[in-house]
XYZ file of C-alpha atoms in Angstrom:
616
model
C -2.268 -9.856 -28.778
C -4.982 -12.408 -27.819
C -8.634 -11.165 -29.375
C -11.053 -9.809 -26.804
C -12.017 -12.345 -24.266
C -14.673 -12.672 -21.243
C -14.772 -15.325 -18.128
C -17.922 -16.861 -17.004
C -17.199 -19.354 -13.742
C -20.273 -21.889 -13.001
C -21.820 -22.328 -9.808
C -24.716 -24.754 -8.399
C -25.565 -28.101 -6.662
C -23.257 -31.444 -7.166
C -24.578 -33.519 -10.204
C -26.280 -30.836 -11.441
C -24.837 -31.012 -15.070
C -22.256 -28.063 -15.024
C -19.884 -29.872 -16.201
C -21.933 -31.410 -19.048
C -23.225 -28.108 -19.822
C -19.594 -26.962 -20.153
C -19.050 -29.663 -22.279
C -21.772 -29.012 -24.529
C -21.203 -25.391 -25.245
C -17.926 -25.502 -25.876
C -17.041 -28.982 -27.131
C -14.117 -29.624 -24.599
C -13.788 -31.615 -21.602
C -13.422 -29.288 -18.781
C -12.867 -32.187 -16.092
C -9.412 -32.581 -16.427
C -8.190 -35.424 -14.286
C -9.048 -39.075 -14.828
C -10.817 -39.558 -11.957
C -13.059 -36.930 -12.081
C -14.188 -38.957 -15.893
C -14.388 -42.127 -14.000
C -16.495 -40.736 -10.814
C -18.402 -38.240 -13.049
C -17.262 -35.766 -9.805
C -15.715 -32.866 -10.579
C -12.915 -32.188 -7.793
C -10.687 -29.462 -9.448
C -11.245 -26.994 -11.307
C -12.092 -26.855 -15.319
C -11.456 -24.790 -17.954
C -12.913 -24.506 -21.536
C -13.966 -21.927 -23.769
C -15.526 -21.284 -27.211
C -16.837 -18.449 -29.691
C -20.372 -17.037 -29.154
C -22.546 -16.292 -32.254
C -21.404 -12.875 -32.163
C -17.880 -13.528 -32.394
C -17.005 -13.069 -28.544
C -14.959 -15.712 -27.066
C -16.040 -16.614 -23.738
C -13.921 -18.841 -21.407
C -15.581 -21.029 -18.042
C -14.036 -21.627 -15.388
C -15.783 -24.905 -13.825
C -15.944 -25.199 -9.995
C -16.895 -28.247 -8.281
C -20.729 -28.584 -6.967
C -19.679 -30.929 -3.677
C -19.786 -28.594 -0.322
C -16.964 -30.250 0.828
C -14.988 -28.405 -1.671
C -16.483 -24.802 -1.778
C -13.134 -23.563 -1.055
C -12.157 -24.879 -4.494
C -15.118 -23.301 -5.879
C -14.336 -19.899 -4.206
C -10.955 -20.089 -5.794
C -12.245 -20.542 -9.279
C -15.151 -17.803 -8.638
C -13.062 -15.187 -6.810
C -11.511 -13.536 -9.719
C -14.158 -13.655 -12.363
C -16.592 -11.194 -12.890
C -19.444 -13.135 -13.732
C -21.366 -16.528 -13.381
C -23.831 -19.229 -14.929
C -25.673 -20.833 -12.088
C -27.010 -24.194 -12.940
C -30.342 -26.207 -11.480
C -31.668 -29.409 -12.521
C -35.399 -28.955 -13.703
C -35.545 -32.831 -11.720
C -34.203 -31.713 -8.351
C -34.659 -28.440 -7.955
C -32.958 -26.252 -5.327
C -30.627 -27.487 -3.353
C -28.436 -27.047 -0.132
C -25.192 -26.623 -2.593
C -27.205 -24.232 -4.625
C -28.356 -22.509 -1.904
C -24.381 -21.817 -0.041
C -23.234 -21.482 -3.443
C -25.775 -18.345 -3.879
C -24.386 -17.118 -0.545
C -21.374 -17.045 -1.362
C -21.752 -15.229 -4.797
C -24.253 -12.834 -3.245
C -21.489 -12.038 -0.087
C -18.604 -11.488 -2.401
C -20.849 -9.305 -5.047
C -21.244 -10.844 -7.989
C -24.189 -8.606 -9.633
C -24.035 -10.572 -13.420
C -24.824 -13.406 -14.175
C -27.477 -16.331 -15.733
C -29.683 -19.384 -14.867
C -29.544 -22.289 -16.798
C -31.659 -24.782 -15.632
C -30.245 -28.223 -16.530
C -31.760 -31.829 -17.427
C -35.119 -30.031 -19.053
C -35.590 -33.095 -20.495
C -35.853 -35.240 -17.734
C -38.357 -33.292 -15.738
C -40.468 -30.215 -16.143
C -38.074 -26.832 -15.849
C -40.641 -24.635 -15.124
C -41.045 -25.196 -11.054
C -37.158 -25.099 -10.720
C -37.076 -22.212 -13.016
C -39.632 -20.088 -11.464
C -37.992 -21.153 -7.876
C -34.400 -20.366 -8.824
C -34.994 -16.912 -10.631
C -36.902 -15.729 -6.986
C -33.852 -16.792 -4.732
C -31.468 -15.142 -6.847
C -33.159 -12.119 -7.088
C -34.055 -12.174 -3.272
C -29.840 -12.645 -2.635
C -29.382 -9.146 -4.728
C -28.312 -11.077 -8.014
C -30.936 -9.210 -10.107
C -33.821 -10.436 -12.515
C -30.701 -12.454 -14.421
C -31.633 -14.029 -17.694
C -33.420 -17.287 -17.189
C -33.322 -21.023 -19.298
C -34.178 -24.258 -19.825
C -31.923 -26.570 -21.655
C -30.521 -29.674 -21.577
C -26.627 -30.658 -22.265
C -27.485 -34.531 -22.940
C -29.916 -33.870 -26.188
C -28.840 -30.021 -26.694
C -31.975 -28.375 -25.904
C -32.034 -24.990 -25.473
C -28.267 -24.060 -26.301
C -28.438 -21.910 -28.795
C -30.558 -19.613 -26.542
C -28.089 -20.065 -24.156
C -25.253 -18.818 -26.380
C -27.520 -15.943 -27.388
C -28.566 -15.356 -23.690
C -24.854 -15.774 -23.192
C -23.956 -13.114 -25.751
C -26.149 -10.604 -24.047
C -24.754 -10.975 -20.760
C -20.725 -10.422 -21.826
C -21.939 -6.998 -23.969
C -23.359 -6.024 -20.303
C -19.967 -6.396 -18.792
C -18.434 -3.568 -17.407
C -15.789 -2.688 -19.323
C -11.786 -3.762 -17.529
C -9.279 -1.386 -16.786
C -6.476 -2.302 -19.068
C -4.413 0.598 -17.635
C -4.873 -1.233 -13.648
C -2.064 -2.853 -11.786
C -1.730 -6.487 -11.983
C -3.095 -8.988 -9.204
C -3.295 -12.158 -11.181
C -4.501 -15.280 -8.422
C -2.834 -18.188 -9.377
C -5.631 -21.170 -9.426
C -2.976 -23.861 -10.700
C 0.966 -23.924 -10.869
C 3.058 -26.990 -12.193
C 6.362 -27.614 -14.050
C 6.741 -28.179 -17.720
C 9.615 -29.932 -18.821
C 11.888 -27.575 -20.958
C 10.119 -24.712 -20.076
C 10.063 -24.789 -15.792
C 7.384 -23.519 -13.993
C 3.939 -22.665 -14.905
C 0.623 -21.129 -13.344
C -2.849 -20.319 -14.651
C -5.378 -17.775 -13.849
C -7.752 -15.202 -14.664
C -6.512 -11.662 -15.182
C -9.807 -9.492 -14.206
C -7.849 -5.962 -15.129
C -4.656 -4.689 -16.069
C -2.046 -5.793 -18.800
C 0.377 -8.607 -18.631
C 3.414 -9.067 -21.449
C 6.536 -11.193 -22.208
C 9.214 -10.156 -20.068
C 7.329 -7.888 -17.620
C 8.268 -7.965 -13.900
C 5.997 -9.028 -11.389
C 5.969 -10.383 -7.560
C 5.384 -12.951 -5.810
C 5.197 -12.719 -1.955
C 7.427 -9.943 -2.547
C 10.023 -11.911 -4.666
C 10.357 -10.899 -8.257
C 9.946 -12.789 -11.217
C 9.638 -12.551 -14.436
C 7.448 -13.665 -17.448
C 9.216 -15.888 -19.755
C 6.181 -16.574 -22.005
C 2.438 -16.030 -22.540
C -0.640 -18.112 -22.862
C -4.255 -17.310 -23.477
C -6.873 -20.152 -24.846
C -3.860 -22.210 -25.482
C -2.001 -19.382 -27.849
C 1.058 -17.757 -27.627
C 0.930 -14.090 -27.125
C 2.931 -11.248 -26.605
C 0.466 -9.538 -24.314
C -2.827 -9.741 -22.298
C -5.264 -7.288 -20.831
C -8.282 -8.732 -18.492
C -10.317 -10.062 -18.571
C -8.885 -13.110 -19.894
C -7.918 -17.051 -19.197
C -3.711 -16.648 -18.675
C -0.955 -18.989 -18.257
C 2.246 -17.765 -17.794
C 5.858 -19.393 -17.901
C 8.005 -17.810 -15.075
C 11.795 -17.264 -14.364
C 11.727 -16.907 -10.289
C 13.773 -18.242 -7.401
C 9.929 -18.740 -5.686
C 8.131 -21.841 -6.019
C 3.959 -20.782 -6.864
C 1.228 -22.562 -5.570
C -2.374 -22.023 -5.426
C -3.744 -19.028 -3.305
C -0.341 -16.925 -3.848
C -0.350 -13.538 -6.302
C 1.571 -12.061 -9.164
C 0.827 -8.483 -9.197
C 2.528 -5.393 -10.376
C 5.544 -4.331 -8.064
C 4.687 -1.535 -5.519
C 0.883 -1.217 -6.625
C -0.062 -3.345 -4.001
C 0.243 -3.725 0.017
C 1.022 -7.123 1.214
C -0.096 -7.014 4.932
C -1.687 -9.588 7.606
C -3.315 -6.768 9.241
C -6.507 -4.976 8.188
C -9.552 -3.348 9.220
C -12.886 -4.620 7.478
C -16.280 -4.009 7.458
C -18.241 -7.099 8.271
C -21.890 -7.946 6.281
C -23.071 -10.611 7.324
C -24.581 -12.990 5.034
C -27.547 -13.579 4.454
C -28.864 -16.119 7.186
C -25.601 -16.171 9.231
C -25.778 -14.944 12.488
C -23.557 -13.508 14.559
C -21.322 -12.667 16.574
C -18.584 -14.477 14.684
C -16.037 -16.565 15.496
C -12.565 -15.590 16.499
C -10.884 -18.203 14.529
C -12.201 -18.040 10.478
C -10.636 -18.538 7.279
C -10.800 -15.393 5.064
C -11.175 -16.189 1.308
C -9.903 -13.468 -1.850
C -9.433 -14.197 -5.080
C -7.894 -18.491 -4.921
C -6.414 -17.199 -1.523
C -7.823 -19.307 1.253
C -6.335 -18.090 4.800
C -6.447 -18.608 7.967
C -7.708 -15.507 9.893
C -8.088 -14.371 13.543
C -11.367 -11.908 13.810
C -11.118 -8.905 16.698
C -14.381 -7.038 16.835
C -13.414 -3.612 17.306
C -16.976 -2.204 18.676
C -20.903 -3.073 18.954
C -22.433 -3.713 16.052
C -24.076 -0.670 16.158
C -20.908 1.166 16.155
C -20.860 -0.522 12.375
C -19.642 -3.861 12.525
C -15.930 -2.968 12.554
C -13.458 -5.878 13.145
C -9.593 -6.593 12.820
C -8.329 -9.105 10.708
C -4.913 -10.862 11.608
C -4.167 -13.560 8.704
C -2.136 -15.872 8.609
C -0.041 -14.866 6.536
C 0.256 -11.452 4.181
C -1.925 -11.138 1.112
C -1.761 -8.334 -1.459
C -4.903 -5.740 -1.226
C -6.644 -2.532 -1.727
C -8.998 -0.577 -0.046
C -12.462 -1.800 -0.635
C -11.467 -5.474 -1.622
C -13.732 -8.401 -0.734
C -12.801 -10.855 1.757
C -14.996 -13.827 2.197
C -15.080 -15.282 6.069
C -16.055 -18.396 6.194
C -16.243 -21.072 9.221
C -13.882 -23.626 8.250
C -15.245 -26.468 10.460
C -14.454 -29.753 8.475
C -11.144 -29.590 5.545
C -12.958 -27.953 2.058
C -10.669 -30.257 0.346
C -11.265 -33.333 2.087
C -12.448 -36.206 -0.715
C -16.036 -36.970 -0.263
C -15.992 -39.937 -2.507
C -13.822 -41.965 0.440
C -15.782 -40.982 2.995
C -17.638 -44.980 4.034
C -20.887 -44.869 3.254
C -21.673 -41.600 1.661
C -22.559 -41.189 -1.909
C -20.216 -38.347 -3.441
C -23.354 -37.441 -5.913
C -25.985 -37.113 -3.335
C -25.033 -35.666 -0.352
C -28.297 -32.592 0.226
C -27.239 -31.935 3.768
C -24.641 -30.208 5.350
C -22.753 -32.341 8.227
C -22.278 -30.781 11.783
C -18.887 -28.014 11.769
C -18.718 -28.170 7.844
C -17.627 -24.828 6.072
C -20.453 -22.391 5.629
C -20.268 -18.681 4.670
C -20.490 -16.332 7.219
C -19.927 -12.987 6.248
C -18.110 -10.142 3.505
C -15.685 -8.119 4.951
C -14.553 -5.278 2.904
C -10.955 -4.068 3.649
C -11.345 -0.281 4.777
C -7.456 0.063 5.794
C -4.624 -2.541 5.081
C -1.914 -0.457 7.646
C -4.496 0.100 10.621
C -3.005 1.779 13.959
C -2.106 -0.094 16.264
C -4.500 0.062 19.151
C -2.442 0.743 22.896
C -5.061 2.686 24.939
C -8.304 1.576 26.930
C -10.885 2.209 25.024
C -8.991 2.439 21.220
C -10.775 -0.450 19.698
C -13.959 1.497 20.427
C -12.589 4.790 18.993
C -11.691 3.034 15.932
C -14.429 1.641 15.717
C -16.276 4.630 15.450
C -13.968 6.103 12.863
C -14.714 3.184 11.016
C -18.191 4.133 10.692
C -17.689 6.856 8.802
C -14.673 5.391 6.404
C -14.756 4.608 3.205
C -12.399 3.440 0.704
C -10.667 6.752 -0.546
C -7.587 8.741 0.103
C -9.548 11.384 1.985
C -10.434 8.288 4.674
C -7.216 6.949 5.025
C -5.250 10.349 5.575
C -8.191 10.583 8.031
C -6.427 8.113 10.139
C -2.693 8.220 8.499
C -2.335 12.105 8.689
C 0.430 11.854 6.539
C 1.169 9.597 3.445
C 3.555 9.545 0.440
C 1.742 9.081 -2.944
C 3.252 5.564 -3.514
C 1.608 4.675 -0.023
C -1.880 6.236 -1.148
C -1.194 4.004 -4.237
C -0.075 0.418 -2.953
C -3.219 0.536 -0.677
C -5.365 1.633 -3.839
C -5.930 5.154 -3.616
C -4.386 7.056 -5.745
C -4.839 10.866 -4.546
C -6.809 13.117 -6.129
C -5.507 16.503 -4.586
C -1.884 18.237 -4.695
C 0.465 17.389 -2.658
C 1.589 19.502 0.487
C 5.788 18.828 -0.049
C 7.300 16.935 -2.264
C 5.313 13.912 -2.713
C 3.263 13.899 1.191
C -0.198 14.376 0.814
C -1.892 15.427 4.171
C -5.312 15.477 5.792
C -6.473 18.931 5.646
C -7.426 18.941 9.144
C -4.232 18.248 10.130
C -2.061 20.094 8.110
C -4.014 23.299 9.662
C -3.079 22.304 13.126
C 0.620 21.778 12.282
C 0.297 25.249 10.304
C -1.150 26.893 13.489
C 1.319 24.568 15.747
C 4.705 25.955 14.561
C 4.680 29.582 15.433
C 4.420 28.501 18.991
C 6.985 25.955 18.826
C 9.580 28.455 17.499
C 8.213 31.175 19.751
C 9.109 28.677 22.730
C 12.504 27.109 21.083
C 13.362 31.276 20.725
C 12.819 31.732 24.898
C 14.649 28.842 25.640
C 17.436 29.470 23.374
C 18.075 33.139 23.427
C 21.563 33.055 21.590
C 20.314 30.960 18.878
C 19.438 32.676 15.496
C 16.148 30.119 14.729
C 15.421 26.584 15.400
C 16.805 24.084 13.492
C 14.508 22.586 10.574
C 15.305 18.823 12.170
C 14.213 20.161 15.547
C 11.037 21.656 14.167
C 10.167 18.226 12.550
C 10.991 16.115 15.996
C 8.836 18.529 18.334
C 5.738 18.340 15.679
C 6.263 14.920 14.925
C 6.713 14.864 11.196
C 8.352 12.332 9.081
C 10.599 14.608 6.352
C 11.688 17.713 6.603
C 10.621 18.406 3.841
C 7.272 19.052 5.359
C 8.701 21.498 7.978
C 9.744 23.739 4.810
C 6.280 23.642 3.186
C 4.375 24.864 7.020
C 6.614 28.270 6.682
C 4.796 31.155 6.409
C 5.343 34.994 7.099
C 6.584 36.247 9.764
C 8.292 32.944 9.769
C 11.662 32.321 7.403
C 13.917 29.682 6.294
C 17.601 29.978 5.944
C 20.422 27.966 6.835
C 18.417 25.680 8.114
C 16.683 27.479 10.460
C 13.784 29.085 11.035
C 12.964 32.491 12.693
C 11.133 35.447 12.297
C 11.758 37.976 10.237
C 14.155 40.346 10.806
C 15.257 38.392 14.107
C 18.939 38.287 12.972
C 20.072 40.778 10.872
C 23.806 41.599 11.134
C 24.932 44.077 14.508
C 23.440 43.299 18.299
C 19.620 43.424 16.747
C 19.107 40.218 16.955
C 20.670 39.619 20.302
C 19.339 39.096 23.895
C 19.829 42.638 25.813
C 22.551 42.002 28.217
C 24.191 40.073 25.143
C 24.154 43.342 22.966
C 25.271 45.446 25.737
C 28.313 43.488 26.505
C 29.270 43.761 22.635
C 28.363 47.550 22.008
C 30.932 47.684 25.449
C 33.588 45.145 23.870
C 33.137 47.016 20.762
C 33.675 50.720 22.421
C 36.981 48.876 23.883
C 38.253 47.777 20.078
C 37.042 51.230 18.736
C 41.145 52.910 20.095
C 42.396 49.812 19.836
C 40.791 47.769 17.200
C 43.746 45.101 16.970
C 44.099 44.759 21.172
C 41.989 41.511 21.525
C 40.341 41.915 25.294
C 41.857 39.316 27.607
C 39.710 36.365 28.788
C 39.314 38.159 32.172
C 37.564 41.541 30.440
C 35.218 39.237 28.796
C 33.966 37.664 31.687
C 33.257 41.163 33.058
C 31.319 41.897 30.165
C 29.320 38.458 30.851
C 30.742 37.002 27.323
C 30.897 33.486 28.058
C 31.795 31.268 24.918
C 27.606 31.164 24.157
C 26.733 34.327 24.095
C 30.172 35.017 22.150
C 29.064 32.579 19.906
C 25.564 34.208 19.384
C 27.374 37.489 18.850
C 29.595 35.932 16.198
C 26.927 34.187 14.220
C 24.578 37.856 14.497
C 27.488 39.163 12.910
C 28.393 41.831 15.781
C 31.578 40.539 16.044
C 34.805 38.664 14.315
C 36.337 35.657 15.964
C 39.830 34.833 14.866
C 40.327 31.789 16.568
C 39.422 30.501 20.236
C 39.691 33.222 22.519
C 40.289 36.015 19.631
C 37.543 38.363 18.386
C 37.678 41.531 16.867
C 35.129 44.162 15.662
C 33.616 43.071 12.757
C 35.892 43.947 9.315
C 38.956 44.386 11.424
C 41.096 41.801 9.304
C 39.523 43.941 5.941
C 41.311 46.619 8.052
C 44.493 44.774 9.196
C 45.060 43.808 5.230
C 44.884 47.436 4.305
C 47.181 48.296 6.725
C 49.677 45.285 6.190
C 49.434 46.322 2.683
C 51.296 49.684 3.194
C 54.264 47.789 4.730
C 57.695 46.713 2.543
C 57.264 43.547 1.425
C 57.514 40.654 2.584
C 57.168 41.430 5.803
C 57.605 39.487 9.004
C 55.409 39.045 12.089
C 56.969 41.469 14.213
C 56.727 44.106 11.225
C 52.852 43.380 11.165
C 53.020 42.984 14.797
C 53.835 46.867 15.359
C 51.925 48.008 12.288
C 49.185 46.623 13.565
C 49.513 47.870 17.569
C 48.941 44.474 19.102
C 50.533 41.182 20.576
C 51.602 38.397 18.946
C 49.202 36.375 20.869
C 46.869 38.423 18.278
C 49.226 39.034 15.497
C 49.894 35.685 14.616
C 46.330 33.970 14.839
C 45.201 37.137 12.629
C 47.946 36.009 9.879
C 46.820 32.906 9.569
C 43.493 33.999 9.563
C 44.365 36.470 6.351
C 46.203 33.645 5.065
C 43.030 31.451 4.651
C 40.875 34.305 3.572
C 43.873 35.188 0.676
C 44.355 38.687 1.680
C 48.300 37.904 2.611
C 50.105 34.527 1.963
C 53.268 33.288 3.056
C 56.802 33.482 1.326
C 59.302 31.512 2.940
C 59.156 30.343 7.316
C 59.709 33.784 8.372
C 57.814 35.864 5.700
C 54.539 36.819 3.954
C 53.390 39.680 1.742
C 49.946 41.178 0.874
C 48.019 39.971 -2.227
């Protein structure tokens, strides 16, 4: 396993000497591609690391300083949990400096440093003094302030020492969280097929574990940190990892653990603005998370005194939690657009900000990432309103979900802390009282409507109250309500006998059965039940109360009569043949034979040859 690593990502003004600063510190040259050496611009992103004095490695991610590619820079910031911003003591602040601040105060980054640059080209102190008040004014702190200079090496080793202070104040990374790893770069190797890079801010990653990728799996071949093989990672850390996938990776896409994440297009936010925007916002923005840069639609969902509630539709499905960070940003002119061939502009020196060019407009943070959909006049309001009072727990979402399974609660980062109320449901309390108070009625109604029943069905129960497993149906049952057989009534409802019959229904049997008492074997005729009002329902109730035996269609008997008939049938010569049972027995063969068969089954006689059975 790789030794214990923290990422730092820069931030600050074009030219300002982040990338020399990099260089200095750590000895490697973080500007990667030839042209960024021959234009001195850095256009992609960087990466270099070294050991601090106390023995902590520390990696940087470099972002380019040129607003024309602050999406780059958000891709390289996103994931990391903390940053060096960089000044030159002989400019000062500057527009870059200023929308990079915005964006690192919008998306939360509360650790961090100033370094201001070139101290020995111009005074630091005004640029020092300057800086240290915006930042704290944008909510970064009173972050630890210096002068050097990467040319001559002023000042460094109080950086590294001002640099060791700020990793020991990290917050400590959940080694034990899933895995959302934002892929900043992705390329083939030859021999060893594809490869992509990023910073793991939580979690564990090892050699052959299984992760997706827009819901594909694959699978980690090999493992990089700092340009080492490993085994295993835990974040924070610098990664590359060799993967075996059908998927082709690119920048902006995920690998996180499968299941522990929802991948959806739809969420409801809430929207800060940032500092100096103004709203209302546009409908059209592009929503920025970890290297993810999106395309977004934005539907307010109230006033803005109803809590600045919106609806983002992306433009395509991204991996998140409750409480993530999306960045919204106006995406006027393309981030990635080269200034250095744009006629007549000088890629180095460029302090304003051209008419439509990206600028940072707001945090939304992602309060439900499977919001209702919203059908009714006046929804958007309601929800709206809810959303007011959300937050980013399980309580809040089964607020609005009534009903989820833990795995749910889970992929949308909640995992629950109460039991659950069946299997593995967990419900809003407020609900799960109604439904508790709800079901009573409903079988009290099901029980007028169908008399001859002996409950309602469980799958019945779970249509009328709306409920997803029946499992849940089981878990509402309380006294005087009962489960069996997959129904539920009250207690005592249907014991065996008439008890649990309608009145005229019991009547008609205690009758039928006062008929069978002389003559238990004489089957009544289809005409003397339809005086008794024993249609095939209520003969059906009667046989499932128990209050009476059907033999076959149009047969029934008191109940125990074929207990009797066996007895009987028993006392005969054996084998005997139907018309020998037939007489024993004081009936018809229309009876006689039906009731054989129907001893046969139940293995109180069985049958010899075509003509005879005996008693067992």
């Amino acid at each position: 396993m790789a030794a214990k690593m923290h990422v730092v990502a820069t931030a600050g003004h074009v030219d300002h000497g982040k990338s020399t600063l990099v260089r200095a510190l750590t000895g490697m040259e973080p500007d990667r591609l030839e042209e960024e050496r021959r234009r001195g611009l850095t256009i992609e992103l960087g990466y270099a690391w070294t050991t601090l004095p106390s023995g902590e490695r520390v990696a940087f991610v470099d972002v380019p300083g040129h607003e024309r590619f602050l999406g780059t820079m958000l891709a390289g910031v996103g994931p990391v949990p903390a940053m060096m911003f960089v000044v030159a003591a002989d400019e000062g602040w500057m527009p870059q400096s200023e929308e990079h601040l915005v964006a690192l105060s919008t998306l939360g980054v509360r650790h961090g440093l100033l370094a201001v640059t070139r101290a020995d080209l111009a005074d630091p102190a005004p640029a020092l003094e300057d800086a240290r008040d915006r930042l704290a004014e944008a909510g970064l702190g009173d972050v630890e302030a210096l002068a050097v200079s990467g040319r001559t090496g002023e000042g460094l080793g109080g950086l590294r020492a001002a640099l060791d202070r700020l990793v020991a104040a990290l917050p400590a990374p959940d080694s034990q969280a899933p895995v959302r790893l934002w892929i900043d770069r992705a390329f083939s190797v030859r021999g060893s097929g594809t490869v992509v890079t990023g910073t793991l801010p939580a979690g564990r990653v090892e050699v052959g574990d299984e992760l997706e990728l827009d819901g594909e799996p694959v699978r980690v071949r090999a493992l990089e940190s700092l340009k080492e093989h490993v085994e295993s990672v835990t974040g924070v850390a610098r990664v590359a990892l060799n993967l075996r996938g059908r998927i082709a990776p690119r920048r902006g896409h995920a690998l996180v653990t499968p299941g522990a994440w929802t991948a959806t297009s739809l969420a409801d936010v809430r929207v800060t603005m940032a500092v100096g925007a103004r709203g209302p916002l546009p409908a059209r923005l592009t929503a920025h998370i970890g290297s993810a840069s999106v395309p977004c639609e934005v539907r307010p969902l109230g006033t803005e005194a109803e809590g600045a509630a919106a609806r983002l539709r992306l433009a395509r499905p991204l991996p998140l939690h409750l409480g993530d960070a999306l960045l919204l940003l106006d995406p006027g002119r393309d981030p990635g657009r080269d200034p250095g061939r744009d006629p007549g502009r000088d890629p180095g020196r460029d302090p304003g900000r051209g008419r439509g060019e990206p600028r940072v407009l707001a945090r939304a943070t992602v309060l439900d990432v499977r919001p209702p959909e919203l059908r009714r006049r006046g929804a958007a309001r309601e929800r709206a309103k809810a959303l007011a009072e959300a937050s980013a727990d399980a309580a809040s979402l089964l607020r609005t979900h009534l009903l989820l399974r833990e795995a749910d609660l889970a992929a949308m980062g909640c995992p629950p802390g109460g039991r659950p109320v069946a299997g593995d449901w967990h419900a809003d309390p407020g609900h799960w009282s109604d439904l508790s108070a709800r079901l009573p009625e409903v079988v009290r109604r099901y029980a007028a409507d169908h008399p001859l029943e002996p409950g309602m069905r469980v799958e019945a129960a779970r249509h009328e109250l709306g409920l997803p497993d029946r499992r849940l149906v089981a878990a509402l049952v309380r006294p005087p309500l009962t489960v069996a057989d997959g129904r539920i009534t009250t207690m005592g409802r249907a014991p065996a006998g008439t008890a649990g019959l309608p009145a005229p229904v019991a009547g008609a049997v205690r009758a039928l059965l006062e008929d069978l008492a002389g003559a238990p074997f004489q089957a009544p005729e289809a005409g003397r039940l339809t005086a008794l009002g024993l249609g095939p329902r209520e003969l059906a109730a009667a046989v499932r109360a128990g209050a009476l035996l059907r033999v076959t269609e149009g047969v029934v008997l008191a109940p125990g009569a074929d207990a009797r008939a066996a007895a009987l049938l028993a006392r005969l010569p054996q084998p005997f043949t139907v018309s020998q049972a037939r007489s024993a027995l004081g009936t018809s063969r229309r009876v006689a034979v039906p009731l054989l068969e129907h001893l046969d089954r139940k293995g109180l006689t069985e049958r010899v040859d075509e003509v005879h059975r005996r008693s067992l």
